């Protein structure tokens, strides 16, 4: 087992005590054994068996990404740390020029204005995250950056880890991007990002189309239209359930045969 034992190194106002060592130090306690002391510890992440434990730790004004109590990366701001089931560690770090970069497997990737939290695939073999540069946003998958948009949502992997989807906005309209291929454009995506079926092949979501709400399956608009759609879920690879609103009446709808 593991836990953090600390007084958090904060002032009475609740703010971190910057530029000086806190009299109350923070330690990560693992199997009853306290680790090294730090001013503050946050963002604890670990593998299911606790073989790999990672977190962000602060010493004065400096931050570090710790993996099993060893510093693997430095940051001038709080890192966002994630651990994959296989023990791979990724973290969003802040550089000296206040740009941000993704750190993974001992490698610091290209810097950007902003970098979102890392997202691992279910099997831990792939890594995706969002970036922002000059007011535009893009998704990076395994260090391969996709095209820029006005906005993108948090990327989502398929259950088999081989596909990736997210919502993107351009010229005020939205689409679902699956494997870097744009789907049809809509006024809005209601369920975002895309929802993969259990086999990872089918993608379904709700969207606003010509002032109405429709179910979209693999890029094809399904009839009929509704006033609203919520809670789109798969019940097997070829069955979708959702709640729809039509004429002030809530409907429980099941769609098959796609």
Short mmCIF file of C-alpha atoms in Angstrom, two decimals:
data_model
loop_
_atom_site.label_atom_id
_atom_site.label_comp_id
_atom_site.label_asym_id
_atom_site.label_seq_id
_atom_site.Cartn_x
_atom_site.Cartn_y
_atom_site.Cartn_z
CA UNK A 1 0.00 0.00 0.00
CA UNK A 2 1.05 3.64 -0.35
CA UNK A 3 -0.12 7.02 0.87
CA UNK A 4 1.14 10.57 1.09
CA UNK A 5 1.84 11.98 4.53
CA UNK A 6 2.12 15.75 4.60
CA UNK A 7 1.03 19.11 5.90
CA UNK A 8 1.28 20.18 2.23
CA UNK A 9 3.83 22.98 2.76
CA UNK A 10 1.15 25.67 2.58
CA UNK A 11 0.60 28.98 4.30
CA UNK A 12 -2.35 29.57 6.62
CA UNK A 13 -4.18 31.08 3.66
CA UNK A 14 -3.93 27.71 1.88
CA UNK A 15 -1.42 28.91 -0.72
CA UNK A 16 1.87 27.09 -1.33
CA UNK A 17 4.74 28.65 0.60
CA UNK A 18 6.99 29.61 -2.30
CA UNK A 19 10.70 30.30 -2.23
CA UNK A 20 11.35 28.73 1.19
CA UNK A 21 11.36 25.29 2.69
CA UNK A 22 8.20 24.44 4.58
CA UNK A 23 8.69 23.39 8.23
CA UNK A 24 6.14 20.65 7.60
CA UNK A 25 7.45 18.30 4.90
CA UNK A 26 5.58 15.83 2.66
CA UNK A 27 6.60 12.21 2.15
CA UNK A 28 5.26 9.32 0.13
CA UNK A 29 4.84 6.32 2.43
CA UNK A 30 5.09 2.97 0.66
CA UNK A 31 4.60 -0.30 2.54
CA UNK A 32 5.11 1.60 5.78
CA UNK A 33 8.44 3.08 4.67
CA UNK A 34 8.56 6.91 4.27
CA UNK A 35 10.28 8.22 1.17
CA UNK A 36 12.30 11.43 0.74
CA UNK A 37 10.81 14.66 2.11
CA UNK A 38 9.41 17.38 -0.18
CA UNK A 39 7.62 20.69 0.31
CA UNK A 40 4.51 19.38 -1.43
CA UNK A 41 3.33 16.21 -3.22
CA UNK A 42 0.36 16.01 -5.60
CA UNK A 43 -1.06 14.03 -8.54
CA UNK A 44 -0.34 10.54 -7.24
CA UNK A 45 -0.68 7.87 -9.97
CA UNK A 46 0.28 4.21 -9.98
CA UNK A 47 -0.02 0.86 -11.71
CA UNK A 48 -2.66 -1.50 -10.28
CA UNK A 49 0.02 -3.56 -8.49
CA UNK A 50 1.80 -0.41 -7.19
CA UNK A 51 5.04 -1.50 -8.85
CA UNK A 52 5.29 1.97 -10.40
CA UNK A 53 4.22 5.02 -8.38
CA UNK A 54 4.54 8.49 -9.86
CA UNK A 55 3.66 11.97 -8.64
CA UNK A 56 4.56 15.66 -8.83
CA UNK A 57 6.73 17.03 -6.02
CA UNK A 58 7.76 20.59 -5.18
CA UNK A 59 10.99 21.81 -3.59
CA UNK A 60 10.93 25.58 -3.13
CA UNK A 61 9.95 27.02 -6.52
CA UNK A 62 10.97 23.91 -8.48
CA UNK A 63 8.81 20.93 -9.43
CA UNK A 64 9.82 17.41 -10.39
CA UNK A 65 8.17 14.30 -11.78
CA UNK A 66 8.96 11.47 -9.39
CA UNK A 67 8.83 7.80 -10.36
CA UNK A 68 9.38 5.43 -7.44
CA UNK A 69 10.96 8.35 -5.52
CA UNK A 70 13.43 9.14 -8.32
CA UNK A 71 13.27 12.46 -10.20
CA UNK A 72 12.91 11.85 -13.96
CA UNK A 73 11.94 15.34 -15.19
CA UNK A 74 12.02 18.94 -13.96
CA UNK A 75 9.27 21.55 -14.31
CA UNK A 76 8.80 25.19 -13.33
CA UNK A 77 5.09 24.55 -12.71
CA UNK A 78 2.99 21.66 -11.40
CA UNK A 79 3.23 18.67 -13.80
CA UNK A 80 0.20 16.54 -14.72
CA UNK A 81 1.32 12.95 -14.20
CA UNK A 82 -0.29 9.77 -15.54
CA UNK A 83 0.77 6.10 -15.37
CA UNK A 84 -0.26 3.43 -17.87
CA UNK A 85 -1.21 -0.07 -16.69
CA UNK A 86 2.14 -1.38 -17.98
CA UNK A 87 4.09 1.19 -15.95
CA UNK A 88 4.76 3.76 -18.65
CA UNK A 89 4.79 7.29 -17.22
CA UNK A 90 3.82 10.49 -19.02
CA UNK A 91 3.66 14.03 -17.66
CA UNK A 92 2.85 17.51 -18.91
CA UNK A 93 5.75 19.73 -17.78
CA UNK A 94 6.25 23.52 -17.79
CA UNK A 95 9.52 24.76 -19.31
CA UNK A 96 11.63 27.75 -18.30
CA UNK A 97 10.06 29.92 -21.04
CA UNK A 98 6.62 28.93 -19.66
CA UNK A 99 5.82 26.85 -22.73
CA UNK A 100 4.72 23.28 -22.05
CA UNK A 101 5.84 19.88 -23.29
CA UNK A 102 4.97 16.22 -22.89
CA UNK A 103 7.54 14.06 -21.13
CA UNK A 104 7.28 10.31 -21.77
CA UNK A 105 9.68 7.37 -21.62
CA UNK A 106 12.56 9.65 -20.73
CA UNK A 107 11.97 11.90 -23.75
CA UNK A 108 10.84 15.54 -23.71
CA UNK A 109 8.68 16.11 -26.78
CA UNK A 110 8.18 19.29 -28.80
CA UNK A 111 7.05 22.32 -26.78
CA UNK A 112 3.76 24.19 -27.30
CA UNK A 113 1.90 27.13 -25.80
CA UNK A 114 -0.22 24.65 -23.84
CA UNK A 115 -0.28 20.87 -23.48
CA UNK A 116 -3.22 18.96 -22.00
CA UNK A 117 -3.08 15.98 -19.68
CA UNK A 118 -1.77 12.74 -21.20
CA UNK A 119 -4.25 10.02 -22.21
CA UNK A 120 -3.03 6.43 -22.44
CA UNK A 121 -4.73 3.77 -24.53
CA UNK A 122 -6.36 0.93 -22.55
CA UNK A 123 -3.34 -1.34 -23.07
CA UNK A 124 -0.89 1.47 -22.30
CA UNK A 125 0.93 1.15 -25.61
CA UNK A 126 -0.20 4.49 -27.10
CA UNK A 127 -0.26 8.07 -25.85
CA UNK A 128 -2.44 10.99 -26.96
CA UNK A 129 -2.87 14.56 -25.77
CA UNK A 130 -4.02 17.98 -26.92
CA UNK A 131 -1.81 20.98 -27.70
CA UNK A 132 -2.47 24.67 -28.31
CA UNK A 133 -0.40 27.11 -30.38
CA UNK A 134 -1.30 30.64 -31.43
CA UNK A 135 -4.98 30.23 -30.58
CA UNK A 136 -5.36 26.92 -32.45
CA UNK A 137 -5.52 23.39 -31.06
CA UNK A 138 -4.47 19.94 -32.25
CA UNK A 139 -4.20 16.36 -31.01
CA UNK A 140 -0.87 14.53 -30.83
CA UNK A 141 -0.85 10.74 -31.11
CA UNK A 142 2.41 8.87 -30.41
CA UNK A 143 4.38 12.09 -31.15
CA UNK A 144 2.56 12.51 -34.50
CA UNK A 145 0.66 15.80 -34.50
CA UNK A 146 -2.69 15.98 -36.29
CA UNK A 147 -3.96 19.12 -38.05
CA UNK A 148 -4.90 22.30 -36.21
CA UNK A 149 -8.49 23.31 -35.42
CA UNK A 150 -10.20 26.11 -33.53
CA UNK A 151 -10.83 23.65 -30.70
CA UNK A 152 -10.52 19.93 -29.97
CA UNK A 153 -11.88 17.78 -27.17
CA UNK A 154 -10.07 15.22 -25.05
CA UNK A 155 -9.05 12.28 -27.30
CA UNK A 156 -10.62 8.87 -26.71
CA UNK A 157 -9.15 5.48 -27.61
CA UNK A 158 -11.14 2.48 -28.78
CA UNK A 159 -11.30 -0.53 -26.41
CA UNK A 160 -8.67 -2.31 -28.50
CA UNK A 161 -6.31 0.72 -28.35
CA UNK A 162 -5.92 0.78 -32.15
CA UNK A 163 -8.25 3.72 -32.93
CA UNK A 164 -8.55 7.30 -31.71
CA UNK A 165 -11.40 9.81 -31.89
CA UNK A 166 -12.11 13.36 -30.79
CA UNK A 167 -14.38 16.28 -31.65
CA UNK A 168 -12.97 19.27 -33.56
CA UNK A 169 -14.30 22.72 -34.43
CA UNK A 170 -13.62 24.73 -37.58
CA UNK A 171 -15.44 27.90 -38.71
CA UNK A 172 -17.90 27.43 -35.85
CA UNK A 173 -18.94 23.91 -36.92
CA UNK A 174 -18.01 20.58 -35.35
CA UNK A 175 -17.06 17.13 -36.60
CA UNK A 176 -15.80 13.88 -35.12
CA UNK A 177 -12.27 12.99 -36.22
CA UNK A 178 -11.59 9.24 -36.23
CA UNK A 179 -8.07 8.02 -37.01
CA UNK A 180 -7.24 11.53 -38.33
CA UNK A 181 -10.17 11.37 -40.81
CA UNK A 182 -12.86 14.05 -40.54
CA UNK A 183 -16.51 13.01 -40.40
CA UNK A 184 -19.49 15.15 -41.46
CA UNK A 185 -19.75 18.66 -40.04
CA UNK A 186 -22.57 19.69 -37.70
CA UNK A 187 -23.77 22.69 -35.71
CA UNK A 188 -22.70 20.94 -32.51
CA UNK A 189 -21.64 17.52 -31.21
CA UNK A 190 -23.85 16.55 -28.28
CA UNK A 191 -21.96 13.49 -27.13
CA UNK A 192 -18.27 14.34 -27.33
CA UNK A 193 -15.84 12.78 -27.96
CA UNK A 194 -17.06 9.91 -30.10
CA UNK A 195 -18.33 6.76 -28.48
CA UNK A 196 -16.72 3.55 -29.69
CA UNK A 197 -18.64 0.29 -29.69
CA UNK A 198 -17.24 -2.65 -27.71
CA UNK A 199 -15.60 -4.08 -30.83
CA UNK A 200 -13.93 -0.73 -31.57
CA UNK A 201 -15.27 -0.65 -35.14
CA UNK A 202 -18.51 1.35 -34.74
CA UNK A 203 -18.57 5.01 -33.69
CA UNK A 204 -21.83 6.64 -32.54
CA UNK A 205 -22.68 10.09 -31.20
CA UNK A 206 -25.43 12.71 -31.17
CA UNK A 207 -25.21 15.97 -33.14
CA UNK A 208 -27.19 19.09 -33.95
CA UNK A 209 -28.23 19.11 -37.61
CA UNK A 210 -30.44 21.81 -39.18
CA UNK A 211 -31.74 22.80 -35.76
CA UNK A 212 -32.63 19.23 -34.79
CA UNK A 213 -30.73 16.48 -32.94
CA UNK A 214 -29.75 13.27 -34.72
CA UNK A 215 -27.94 10.05 -33.98
CA UNK A 216 -24.85 9.57 -36.16
CA UNK A 217 -23.42 6.08 -36.67
CA UNK A 218 -20.14 5.71 -38.58
CA UNK A 219 -20.64 9.12 -40.13
CA UNK A 220 -24.21 8.41 -41.36
CA UNK A 221 -27.14 10.45 -39.98
CA UNK A 222 -29.86 8.15 -38.66
CA UNK A 223 -33.59 8.87 -38.94
CA UNK A 224 -35.73 10.10 -37.28
CA UNK A 225 -34.71 13.47 -35.84
CA UNK A 226 -35.39 14.51 -32.23
CA UNK A 227 -35.54 17.64 -30.11
CA UNK A 228 -32.67 16.27 -28.04
CA UNK A 229 -30.59 13.13 -27.43
CA UNK A 230 -28.64 12.13 -24.32
CA UNK A 231 -26.83 9.10 -22.87
CA UNK A 232 -25.85 7.29 -26.07
CA UNK A 233 -24.52 3.88 -25.00
CA UNK A 234 -23.74 0.61 -26.74
CA UNK A 235 -25.51 -2.57 -25.62
CA UNK A 236 -23.34 -4.94 -27.65
CA UNK A 237 -21.51 -4.25 -30.93
CA UNK A 238 -24.70 -3.73 -32.99
CA UNK A 239 -27.18 -2.24 -30.53
CA UNK A 240 -27.36 1.38 -29.30
CA UNK A 241 -29.59 2.75 -26.54
CA UNK A 242 -30.23 6.44 -25.87
CA UNK A 243 -32.71 8.87 -24.29
CA UNK A 244 -34.48 11.17 -26.77
CA UNK A 245 -36.75 14.17 -26.36
CA UNK A 246 -39.63 14.78 -28.78
CA UNK A 247 -42.54 17.17 -28.22
CA UNK A 248 -41.80 17.42 -24.47
CA UNK A 249 -41.83 13.61 -24.15
CA UNK A 250 -38.82 11.54 -23.08
CA UNK A 251 -38.30 8.37 -25.08
CA UNK A 252 -36.08 5.35 -24.41
CA UNK A 253 -34.82 4.43 -27.89
CA UNK A 254 -32.96 1.36 -29.13
CA UNK A 255 -31.33 1.26 -32.58
CA UNK A 256 -30.04 -1.89 -34.28
CA UNK A 257 -29.22 -3.01 -37.80
CA UNK A 258 -26.32 -0.71 -38.58
#
